[in-house]
Coordinates of N, CA and C in Angstrom, one line a residue:
N1 N -199.0 -215.6 173.7 CA -198.3 -216.8 174.1 C -198.5 -217.0 175.6
E2 N -199.1 -218.0 176.0 CA -199.3 -218.2 177.5 C -198.0 -218.6 178.2
N3 N -196.9 -218.9 177.5 CA -195.7 -219.2 178.1 C -194.7 -218.1 178.1
L4 N -195.1 -216.9 177.8 CA -194.3 -215.7 177.8 C -194.6 -214.9 179.0
F5 N -193.5 -214.6 179.8 CA -193.7 -213.9 181.1 C -192.8 -212.7 181.1
F6 N -192.9 -211.9 182.2 CA -192.3 -210.6 182.3 C -191.2 -210.6 183.3
T7 N -190.2 -209.7 183.1 CA -189.2 -209.3 184.2 C -189.6 -207.9 184.6
Y8 N -189.7 -207.7 185.9 CA -190.0 -206.4 186.4 C -188.7 -205.9 187.0
D9 N -188.1 -204.9 186.3 CA -186.8 -204.4 186.7 C -187.0 -203.1 187.6
I10 N -187.1 -203.4 188.9 CA -187.3 -202.3 189.8 C -186.2 -201.3 189.7
G11 N -185.0 -201.8 189.5 CA -183.8 -200.9 189.4 C -184.0 -199.9 188.3
H12 N -184.4 -200.3 187.1 CA -184.6 -199.4 186.0 C -185.8 -198.5 186.2
S13 N -186.8 -199.0 186.9 CA -188.0 -198.2 187.2 C -187.6 -197.0 188.1
I14 N -186.6 -197.3 189.0 CA -186.1 -196.3 189.9 C -185.4 -195.3 189.1
V15 N -184.5 -195.7 188.2 CA -183.7 -194.8 187.4 C -184.7 -193.9 186.5
D16 N -185.8 -194.5 186.1 CA -186.7 -193.7 185.2 C -187.8 -192.9 186.1
H17 N -187.6 -193.0 187.4 CA -188.5 -192.2 188.3 C -190.0 -192.6 188.2
E18 N -190.2 -193.9 188.0 CA -191.5 -194.4 187.8 C -192.2 -194.7 189.2
N19 N -193.5 -194.8 189.2 CA -194.2 -195.2 190.4 C -194.0 -196.7 190.5
L20 N -193.3 -197.2 191.5 CA -192.9 -198.6 191.6 C -194.1 -199.6 191.9
T21 N -195.2 -199.0 192.3 CA -196.4 -199.9 192.6 C -197.5 -199.6 191.7
D22 N -197.3 -198.9 190.6 CA -198.4 -198.7 189.6 C -198.3 -199.7 188.5
L23 N -198.7 -201.0 188.9 CA -198.7 -202.1 188.0 C -200.1 -202.7 187.9
D24 N -200.5 -202.9 186.7 CA -201.8 -203.5 186.5 C -201.7 -205.0 187.0
Q25 N -202.8 -205.5 187.6 CA -202.8 -206.8 188.1 C -202.4 -207.9 187.1
Y26 N -202.8 -207.7 185.8 CA -202.5 -208.6 184.7 C -201.0 -208.7 184.7
F27 N -200.2 -207.6 184.7 CA -198.8 -207.7 184.6 C -198.2 -208.3 185.8
V28 N -198.7 -208.0 187.0 CA -198.2 -208.6 188.2 C -198.3 -210.1 188.1
D29 N -199.4 -210.6 187.6 CA -199.6 -212.1 187.5 C -198.7 -212.7 186.5
E30 N -198.1 -211.9 185.6 CA -197.2 -212.5 184.5 C -195.8 -212.3 184.8
I31 N -195.4 -211.6 186.0 CA -194.0 -211.4 186.3 C -193.4 -212.7 186.9
R32 N -192.3 -213.1 186.3 CA -191.6 -214.3 186.8 C -190.1 -214.0 187.2
N33 N -189.7 -212.8 187.1 CA -188.4 -212.4 187.5 C -188.4 -210.9 187.9
I34 N -187.7 -210.6 189.0 CA -187.5 -209.2 189.4 C -186.0 -208.9 189.4
H35 N -185.7 -207.7 188.9 CA -184.3 -207.3 189.0 C -184.3 -206.2 190.1
L36 N -183.4 -206.3 191.0 CA -183.3 -205.3 192.1 C -181.9 -204.6 192.0
H37 N -181.9 -203.3 192.1 CA -180.7 -202.5 192.2 C -181.2 -201.1 192.4
T38 N -180.4 -200.2 192.7 CA -180.8 -198.8 192.8 C -179.9 -197.9 191.9
C39 N -180.0 -196.6 192.1 CA -179.2 -195.7 191.3 C -178.8 -194.6 192.2
D40 N -177.8 -193.8 191.8 CA -177.4 -192.6 192.6 C -178.2 -191.5 192.1
K41 N -178.0 -190.3 192.7 CA -178.8 -189.1 192.3 C -178.5 -188.6 190.9
M42 N -177.5 -189.1 190.3 CA -177.1 -188.7 189.0 C -177.8 -189.7 187.9
G43 N -178.4 -190.7 188.4 CA -179.1 -191.7 187.5 C -178.2 -192.9 187.2
N44 N -177.0 -192.9 187.7 CA -176.1 -194.1 187.4 C -176.7 -195.3 188.1
D45 N -176.9 -196.4 187.4 CA -177.6 -197.5 188.0 C -176.7 -198.7 188.3
H46 N -177.4 -199.8 188.7 CA -176.8 -201.0 189.1 C -176.0 -200.8 190.4
K47 N -176.4 -199.9 191.2 CA -175.8 -199.6 192.5 C -176.5 -200.6 193.5
P48 N -175.7 -201.0 194.5 CA -176.3 -201.9 195.6 C -177.2 -201.1 196.5
I49 N -178.1 -201.8 197.1 CA -179.1 -201.2 197.9 C -178.7 -201.3 199.4
Y50 N -178.5 -200.2 200.0 CA -178.2 -200.1 201.4 C -179.3 -199.4 202.1
K51 N -179.4 -199.6 203.4 CA -180.5 -198.9 204.2 C -180.5 -197.4 204.1
K52 N -179.3 -196.8 203.9 CA -179.2 -195.4 203.8 C -179.5 -194.8 202.4
D53 N -179.9 -195.7 201.5 CA -180.2 -195.3 200.1 C -181.4 -194.3 200.2
Y54 N -181.2 -193.3 199.4 CA -182.2 -192.2 199.4 C -183.6 -192.7 198.8
R55 N -183.6 -193.8 198.2 CA -184.9 -194.4 197.6 C -185.3 -195.6 198.5
W56 N -184.7 -195.8 199.6 CA -185.0 -197.0 200.5 C -186.5 -197.2 200.7
N57 N -187.2 -196.2 201.1 CA -188.6 -196.4 201.4 C -189.4 -196.8 200.1
E58 N -189.1 -196.3 199.0 CA -189.7 -196.6 197.8 C -189.4 -198.1 197.4
I59 N -188.2 -198.5 197.5 CA -187.8 -199.9 197.2 C -188.5 -200.8 198.1
I60 N -188.6 -200.6 199.4 CA -189.3 -201.4 200.3 C -190.8 -201.5 200.0
K61 N -191.4 -200.3 199.7 CA -192.8 -200.3 199.3 C -193.0 -201.2 198.1
A62 N -192.1 -201.1 197.1 CA -192.3 -202.0 195.9 C -192.2 -203.5 196.3
I63 N -191.3 -203.8 197.1 CA -191.1 -205.2 197.5 C -192.4 -205.7 198.3
L64 N -192.9 -204.9 199.2 CA -194.1 -205.2 200.0 C -195.3 -205.3 199.1
F65 N -195.4 -204.4 198.1 CA -196.5 -204.5 197.1 C -196.5 -205.9 196.4
L66 N -195.3 -206.3 195.9 CA -195.2 -207.6 195.2 C -195.4 -208.8 196.2
K67 N -194.9 -208.6 197.4 CA -195.2 -209.7 198.4 C -196.7 -209.8 198.7
N68 N -197.4 -208.7 198.8 CA -198.8 -208.7 199.1 C -199.6 -209.3 197.9
K69 N -199.0 -209.3 196.7 CA -199.6 -209.9 195.5 C -199.2 -211.3 195.3
D70 N -198.5 -211.9 196.4 CA -198.1 -213.3 196.4 C -197.0 -213.6 195.4
Y71 N -196.2 -212.6 195.0 CA -195.1 -212.9 194.1 C -194.1 -214.0 194.7
Q72 N -193.9 -215.1 194.0 CA -193.1 -216.2 194.6 C -192.1 -216.7 193.6
Y73 N -191.6 -215.9 192.7 CA -190.7 -216.3 191.6 C -189.3 -215.8 191.9
N74 N -188.5 -215.6 190.8 CA -187.1 -215.3 190.9 C -186.9 -213.8 191.2
I75 N -185.8 -213.6 192.0 CA -185.3 -212.2 192.3 C -183.9 -212.2 192.0
T76 N -183.5 -211.3 191.1 CA -182.1 -211.1 190.7 C -181.5 -209.8 191.3
F77 N -180.5 -209.9 192.0 CA -179.8 -208.7 192.5 C -178.8 -208.3 191.4
E78 N -179.0 -207.2 190.8 CA -178.3 -206.7 189.6 C -177.3 -205.6 190.1
Y79 N -176.3 -206.0 190.8 CA -175.4 -205.0 191.4 C -174.0 -205.0 190.6
D80 N -173.4 -203.9 190.5 CA -172.1 -203.8 190.0 C -171.2 -203.9 191.2
L81 N -170.5 -205.0 191.3 CA -169.7 -205.3 192.5 C -168.7 -204.2 192.9
Y82 N -168.2 -203.5 191.9 CA -167.2 -202.4 192.1 C -167.9 -201.2 192.7
E83 N -169.2 -201.1 192.7 CA -170.0 -200.0 193.3 C -170.3 -200.3 194.8
C84 N -170.0 -201.5 195.2 CA -170.3 -201.9 196.6 C -169.3 -201.2 197.5
E85 N -169.7 -200.9 198.8 CA -168.8 -200.4 199.7 C -167.7 -201.4 200.1
G86 N -166.5 -200.9 200.4 CA -165.4 -201.7 200.9 C -164.1 -201.3 200.2
N87 N -163.0 -201.6 200.9 CA -161.7 -201.2 200.4 C -161.0 -202.3 199.6
N88 N -161.6 -203.5 199.6 CA -161.0 -204.5 198.7 C -162.1 -205.5 198.3
I89 N -161.8 -206.4 197.5 CA -162.8 -207.3 196.9 C -163.6 -208.1 198.0
E90 N -162.9 -208.5 199.0 CA -163.5 -209.3 200.0 C -164.5 -208.4 200.8
E91 N -164.2 -207.2 201.1 CA -165.1 -206.3 201.8 C -166.3 -206.0 200.9
K92 N -166.0 -205.8 199.6 CA -167.1 -205.5 198.7 C -168.1 -206.7 198.6
I93 N -167.6 -207.9 198.6 CA -168.5 -209.1 198.5 C -169.3 -209.2 199.8
K94 N -168.6 -208.9 200.9 CA -169.4 -209.0 202.2 C -170.5 -207.9 202.2
K95 N -170.2 -206.7 201.8 CA -171.3 -205.7 201.7 C -172.4 -206.0 200.7
Y96 N -172.0 -206.6 199.6 CA -172.9 -207.1 198.6 C -173.9 -208.1 199.3
L97 N -173.3 -209.1 200.0 CA -174.2 -210.1 200.6 C -175.0 -209.5 201.8
D98 N -174.4 -208.6 202.5 CA -175.2 -207.9 203.6 C -176.4 -207.2 203.0
S99 N -176.2 -206.6 201.8 CA -177.3 -205.9 201.2 C -178.4 -206.8 200.8
I100 N -178.0 -208.0 200.2 CA -179.0 -209.0 199.8 C -179.8 -209.5 201.1
D101 N -179.1 -209.7 202.2 CA -179.7 -210.2 203.4 C -180.7 -209.1 203.9
L102 N -180.3 -207.9 203.8 CA -181.2 -206.8 204.3 C -182.5 -206.7 203.5
I103 N -182.4 -206.9 202.2 CA -183.6 -206.9 201.3 C -184.4 -208.1 201.5
S104 N -183.7 -209.3 201.5 CA -184.4 -210.6 201.7 C -185.2 -210.6 202.9
E105 N -184.8 -210.0 204.0 CA -185.6 -209.9 205.2 C -187.0 -209.4 204.9
R106 N -187.2 -208.5 204.0 CA -188.5 -207.9 203.6 C -189.4 -208.9 202.9
F107 N -188.8 -209.9 202.3 CA -189.6 -210.9 201.6 C -190.1 -212.1 202.5
N108 N -189.5 -212.1 203.7 CA -189.9 -213.2 204.7 C -191.0 -212.8 205.6

């Protein structure tokens, strides 16, 4: 079906320890949504991405790979708000948004 597209879940690829840039061009052309999040060293996922993340370089490499392939569709930040840094909900939301800004800079 020519109207069926893919979601590339970078977050789950991280959890599964996959090579984030090992995608066939056919699949890259069919991606219409990206899910971004990270995991901790125990494999717990939907963690927010901060620059101190131990997978930071890998995540940025995946983003640059897709950018170089002219990906221009949806990006979904799939974070568990309660996993964000901060002492209260307002601080957690601010850190959530700061993380999105940090990653968004890589797509510009």
